[in-house]
Amino acid sequence: MRPMVEPDYRTQRSPSPEGSGRARSAWKTFHFETALDLTEQAGATTTSDDLPGDIVDDVRAAVIEESELLGFWIAWQRAGGFAGLERAGWNRATIFRKVRRFRTAFSAHPDDYQPDWITLDLPKVWAQSLRRRLEPQPEP
């Protein structure tokens, strides 16, 4: 298999660090519109601006931890589990540590976990990856 030449994205800049801003827009819509409606319906008046700093810090830390572990879960699924991650160059101890953290956070092994809000189309991603690798690469 030919080594892939990594493109220099500095010449293809995104409009901003947010890219096209879809994720930020969806987040803002939920948190500043939908969530406010939900909290008003529930009779709550607290906004994130009213929360103590330590609670805000806890929420941010939880987001970071969850996103890192969900990234691990996706890698686990794409690689085909422990052996695939190891073949891809992951250190065994790192994989064991991630599995332990994942099980602690989600009460399930990454092989058995399936969030109801994420659907992976693994055959599609595997096929796209294979097609990309089989495409002729531009000469450097």
Short mmCIF file of N, CA and C in Angstrom, two decimals, residues 24-106:
data_model
loop_
_atom_site.label_atom_id
_atom_site.label_comp_id
_atom_site.label_asym_id
_atom_site.label_seq_id
_atom_site.Cartn_x
_atom_site.Cartn_y
_atom_site.Cartn_z
N ARG A 24 -21.52 24.59 16.32
CA ARG A 24 -21.74 25.72 17.24
C ARG A 24 -23.18 26.22 17.13
N SER A 25 -23.69 26.32 15.91
CA SER A 25 -25.06 26.78 15.71
C SER A 25 -26.06 25.83 16.35
N ALA A 26 -25.87 24.52 16.16
CA ALA A 26 -26.78 23.53 16.75
C ALA A 26 -26.73 23.61 18.27
N TRP A 27 -25.51 23.77 18.83
CA TRP A 27 -25.35 23.87 20.28
C TRP A 27 -26.08 25.11 20.81
N LYS A 28 -25.86 26.24 20.16
CA LYS A 28 -26.50 27.49 20.60
C LYS A 28 -28.02 27.39 20.50
N THR A 29 -28.51 26.83 19.40
CA THR A 29 -29.96 26.69 19.23
C THR A 29 -30.55 25.88 20.37
N PHE A 30 -29.91 24.76 20.69
CA PHE A 30 -30.43 23.94 21.78
C PHE A 30 -30.34 24.66 23.11
N HIS A 31 -29.15 25.15 23.47
CA HIS A 31 -28.93 25.69 24.80
C HIS A 31 -29.56 27.06 25.03
N PHE A 32 -29.71 27.86 23.99
CA PHE A 32 -30.27 29.19 24.18
C PHE A 32 -31.73 29.31 23.77
N GLU A 33 -32.27 28.26 23.13
CA GLU A 33 -33.68 28.30 22.74
C GLU A 33 -34.42 27.10 23.32
N THR A 34 -34.10 25.91 22.85
CA THR A 34 -34.82 24.71 23.27
C THR A 34 -34.67 24.46 24.77
N ALA A 35 -33.45 24.53 25.27
CA ALA A 35 -33.23 24.25 26.69
C ALA A 35 -33.93 25.28 27.56
N LEU A 36 -33.92 26.54 27.14
CA LEU A 36 -34.63 27.56 27.92
C LEU A 36 -36.12 27.26 27.96
N ASP A 37 -36.69 26.84 26.82
CA ASP A 37 -38.10 26.48 26.78
C ASP A 37 -38.37 25.30 27.72
N LEU A 38 -37.48 24.30 27.70
CA LEU A 38 -37.67 23.12 28.55
C LEU A 38 -37.59 23.49 30.03
N THR A 39 -36.62 24.33 30.39
CA THR A 39 -36.49 24.71 31.80
C THR A 39 -37.66 25.58 32.24
N GLU A 40 -38.14 26.43 31.35
CA GLU A 40 -39.31 27.25 31.71
C GLU A 40 -40.53 26.36 31.91
N GLN A 41 -40.69 25.34 31.05
CA GLN A 41 -41.81 24.42 31.19
C GLN A 41 -41.73 23.66 32.51
N ALA A 42 -40.50 23.36 32.93
CA ALA A 42 -40.31 22.62 34.17
C ALA A 42 -40.37 23.54 35.39
N GLY A 43 -40.48 24.84 35.15
CA GLY A 43 -40.57 25.79 36.25
C GLY A 43 -39.22 26.21 36.79
N ALA A 44 -38.15 25.83 36.13
CA ALA A 44 -36.82 26.21 36.58
C ALA A 44 -36.47 27.58 36.02
N THR A 45 -35.68 28.31 36.79
CA THR A 45 -35.28 29.64 36.34
C THR A 45 -33.77 29.77 36.25
N THR A 46 -33.04 28.72 36.54
CA THR A 46 -31.59 28.79 36.54
C THR A 46 -31.05 28.68 35.12
N THR A 47 -30.13 29.54 34.78
CA THR A 47 -29.41 29.43 33.52
C THR A 47 -27.97 29.10 33.85
N SER A 48 -27.19 28.75 32.84
CA SER A 48 -25.79 28.44 33.10
C SER A 48 -25.05 29.65 33.64
N ASP A 49 -25.53 30.85 33.34
CA ASP A 49 -24.90 32.06 33.88
C ASP A 49 -25.09 32.17 35.39
N ASP A 50 -26.15 31.55 35.92
CA ASP A 50 -26.45 31.63 37.35
C ASP A 50 -25.74 30.55 38.16
N LEU A 51 -25.12 29.58 37.51
CA LEU A 51 -24.50 28.47 38.22
C LEU A 51 -23.15 28.87 38.80
N PRO A 52 -22.81 28.32 39.96
CA PRO A 52 -21.48 28.59 40.52
C PRO A 52 -20.38 28.07 39.59
N GLY A 53 -19.23 28.70 39.64
CA GLY A 53 -18.10 28.35 38.78
C GLY A 53 -17.68 26.91 38.88
N ASP A 54 -17.74 26.33 40.10
CA ASP A 54 -17.30 24.93 40.24
C ASP A 54 -18.25 23.98 39.53
N ILE A 55 -19.53 24.31 39.47
CA ILE A 55 -20.48 23.46 38.75
C ILE A 55 -20.24 23.58 37.25
N VAL A 56 -20.01 24.79 36.77
CA VAL A 56 -19.71 25.00 35.36
C VAL A 56 -18.44 24.23 34.99
N ASP A 57 -17.42 24.29 35.86
CA ASP A 57 -16.18 23.55 35.62
C ASP A 57 -16.43 22.05 35.58
N ASP A 58 -17.29 21.55 36.47
CA ASP A 58 -17.62 20.12 36.47
C ASP A 58 -18.31 19.71 35.17
N VAL A 59 -19.22 20.54 34.69
CA VAL A 59 -19.93 20.25 33.44
C VAL A 59 -18.93 20.22 32.28
N ARG A 60 -18.03 21.20 32.25
CA ARG A 60 -17.03 21.23 31.18
C ARG A 60 -16.12 20.00 31.24
N ALA A 61 -15.69 19.62 32.43
CA ALA A 61 -14.83 18.44 32.58
C ALA A 61 -15.57 17.19 32.12
N ALA A 62 -16.87 17.09 32.42
CA ALA A 62 -17.66 15.93 32.00
C ALA A 62 -17.77 15.88 30.47
N VAL A 63 -17.93 17.03 29.84
CA VAL A 63 -18.00 17.08 28.38
C VAL A 63 -16.70 16.60 27.76
N ILE A 64 -15.58 17.04 28.32
CA ILE A 64 -14.28 16.63 27.80
C ILE A 64 -14.08 15.13 27.97
N GLU A 65 -14.38 14.62 29.16
CA GLU A 65 -14.21 13.18 29.43
C GLU A 65 -15.12 12.35 28.53
N GLU A 66 -16.38 12.74 28.42
CA GLU A 66 -17.32 11.97 27.60
C GLU A 66 -16.90 11.99 26.13
N SER A 67 -16.50 13.15 25.63
CA SER A 67 -16.12 13.22 24.21
C SER A 67 -14.87 12.39 23.94
N GLU A 68 -13.92 12.39 24.87
CA GLU A 68 -12.72 11.57 24.68
C GLU A 68 -13.08 10.09 24.68
N LEU A 69 -13.94 9.68 25.59
CA LEU A 69 -14.32 8.27 25.66
C LEU A 69 -15.19 7.85 24.48
N LEU A 70 -16.04 8.75 23.99
CA LEU A 70 -16.82 8.42 22.79
C LEU A 70 -15.92 8.33 21.57
N GLY A 71 -14.87 9.14 21.53
CA GLY A 71 -13.88 9.01 20.46
C GLY A 71 -13.20 7.65 20.53
N PHE A 72 -12.88 7.22 21.74
CA PHE A 72 -12.30 5.88 21.93
C PHE A 72 -13.29 4.81 21.46
N TRP A 73 -14.56 4.97 21.81
CA TRP A 73 -15.59 4.00 21.41
C TRP A 73 -15.67 3.91 19.88
N ILE A 74 -15.62 5.06 19.21
CA ILE A 74 -15.66 5.05 17.74
C ILE A 74 -14.42 4.36 17.19
N ALA A 75 -13.25 4.67 17.76
CA ALA A 75 -12.02 4.01 17.31
C ALA A 75 -12.12 2.51 17.52
N TRP A 76 -12.65 2.08 18.66
CA TRP A 76 -12.83 0.66 18.97
C TRP A 76 -13.68 0.00 17.90
N GLN A 77 -14.80 0.63 17.56
CA GLN A 77 -15.72 0.08 16.56
C GLN A 77 -15.06 0.04 15.18
N ARG A 78 -14.43 1.12 14.79
CA ARG A 78 -13.80 1.19 13.45
C ARG A 78 -12.65 0.20 13.32
N ALA A 79 -11.88 0.02 14.39
CA ALA A 79 -10.72 -0.88 14.33
C ALA A 79 -11.11 -2.33 14.50
N GLY A 80 -12.32 -2.60 14.95
CA GLY A 80 -12.74 -3.98 15.17
C GLY A 80 -12.34 -4.51 16.52
N GLY A 81 -12.18 -3.61 17.50
CA GLY A 81 -11.91 -4.04 18.87
C GLY A 81 -10.46 -3.92 19.29
N PHE A 82 -10.14 -4.62 20.37
CA PHE A 82 -8.83 -4.54 21.01
C PHE A 82 -7.69 -4.86 20.05
N ALA A 83 -7.79 -6.01 19.38
CA ALA A 83 -6.70 -6.44 18.49
C ALA A 83 -6.50 -5.44 17.35
N GLY A 84 -7.58 -4.88 16.83
CA GLY A 84 -7.46 -3.90 15.75
C GLY A 84 -6.78 -2.64 16.20
N LEU A 85 -7.11 -2.17 17.41
CA LEU A 85 -6.44 -0.98 17.94
C LEU A 85 -4.96 -1.25 18.15
N GLU A 86 -4.67 -2.45 18.66
CA GLU A 86 -3.28 -2.80 18.88
C GLU A 86 -2.51 -2.87 17.55
N ARG A 87 -3.11 -3.46 16.53
CA ARG A 87 -2.47 -3.51 15.20
C ARG A 87 -2.27 -2.11 14.64
N ALA A 88 -3.16 -1.21 14.99
CA ALA A 88 -3.07 0.18 14.51
C ALA A 88 -1.99 0.97 15.24
N GLY A 89 -1.39 0.36 16.26
CA GLY A 89 -0.29 1.03 16.94
C GLY A 89 -0.59 1.50 18.36
N TRP A 90 -1.79 1.23 18.84
CA TRP A 90 -2.12 1.62 20.21
C TRP A 90 -1.36 0.72 21.17
N ASN A 91 -0.90 1.28 22.25
CA ASN A 91 -0.22 0.52 23.30
C ASN A 91 -1.26 -0.28 24.09
N ARG A 92 -0.94 -1.54 24.40
CA ARG A 92 -1.87 -2.40 25.15
C ARG A 92 -2.32 -1.77 26.47
N ALA A 93 -1.37 -1.19 27.19
CA ALA A 93 -1.71 -0.57 28.49
C ALA A 93 -2.68 0.59 28.28
N THR A 94 -2.49 1.35 27.22
CA THR A 94 -3.40 2.47 26.92
C THR A 94 -4.80 1.94 26.64
N ILE A 95 -4.88 0.87 25.86
CA ILE A 95 -6.20 0.31 25.54
C ILE A 95 -6.89 -0.18 26.81
N PHE A 96 -6.15 -0.89 27.67
CA PHE A 96 -6.74 -1.37 28.92
C PHE A 96 -7.21 -0.20 29.80
N ARG A 97 -6.40 0.86 29.88
CA ARG A 97 -6.79 2.03 30.68
C ARG A 97 -8.06 2.68 30.13
N LYS A 98 -8.11 2.81 28.80
CA LYS A 98 -9.30 3.42 28.17
C LYS A 98 -10.54 2.55 28.40
N VAL A 99 -10.38 1.23 28.29
CA VAL A 99 -11.52 0.34 28.53
C VAL A 99 -12.01 0.50 29.96
N ARG A 100 -11.08 0.56 30.91
CA ARG A 100 -11.47 0.73 32.32
C ARG A 100 -12.21 2.06 32.52
N ARG A 101 -11.67 3.13 31.96
CA ARG A 101 -12.32 4.45 32.09
C ARG A 101 -13.69 4.43 31.42
N PHE A 102 -13.78 3.79 30.26
CA PHE A 102 -15.04 3.71 29.53
C PHE A 102 -16.08 2.96 30.34
N ARG A 103 -15.69 1.81 30.88
CA ARG A 103 -16.63 1.01 31.67
C ARG A 103 -17.10 1.77 32.91
N THR A 104 -16.19 2.53 33.52
CA THR A 104 -16.55 3.32 34.69
C THR A 104 -17.56 4.40 34.31
N ALA A 105 -17.32 5.07 33.19
CA ALA A 105 -18.19 6.18 32.78
C ALA A 105 -19.53 5.73 32.24
N PHE A 106 -19.55 4.64 31.46
CA PHE A 106 -20.78 4.24 30.76
C PHE A 106 -21.38 2.93 31.27
#
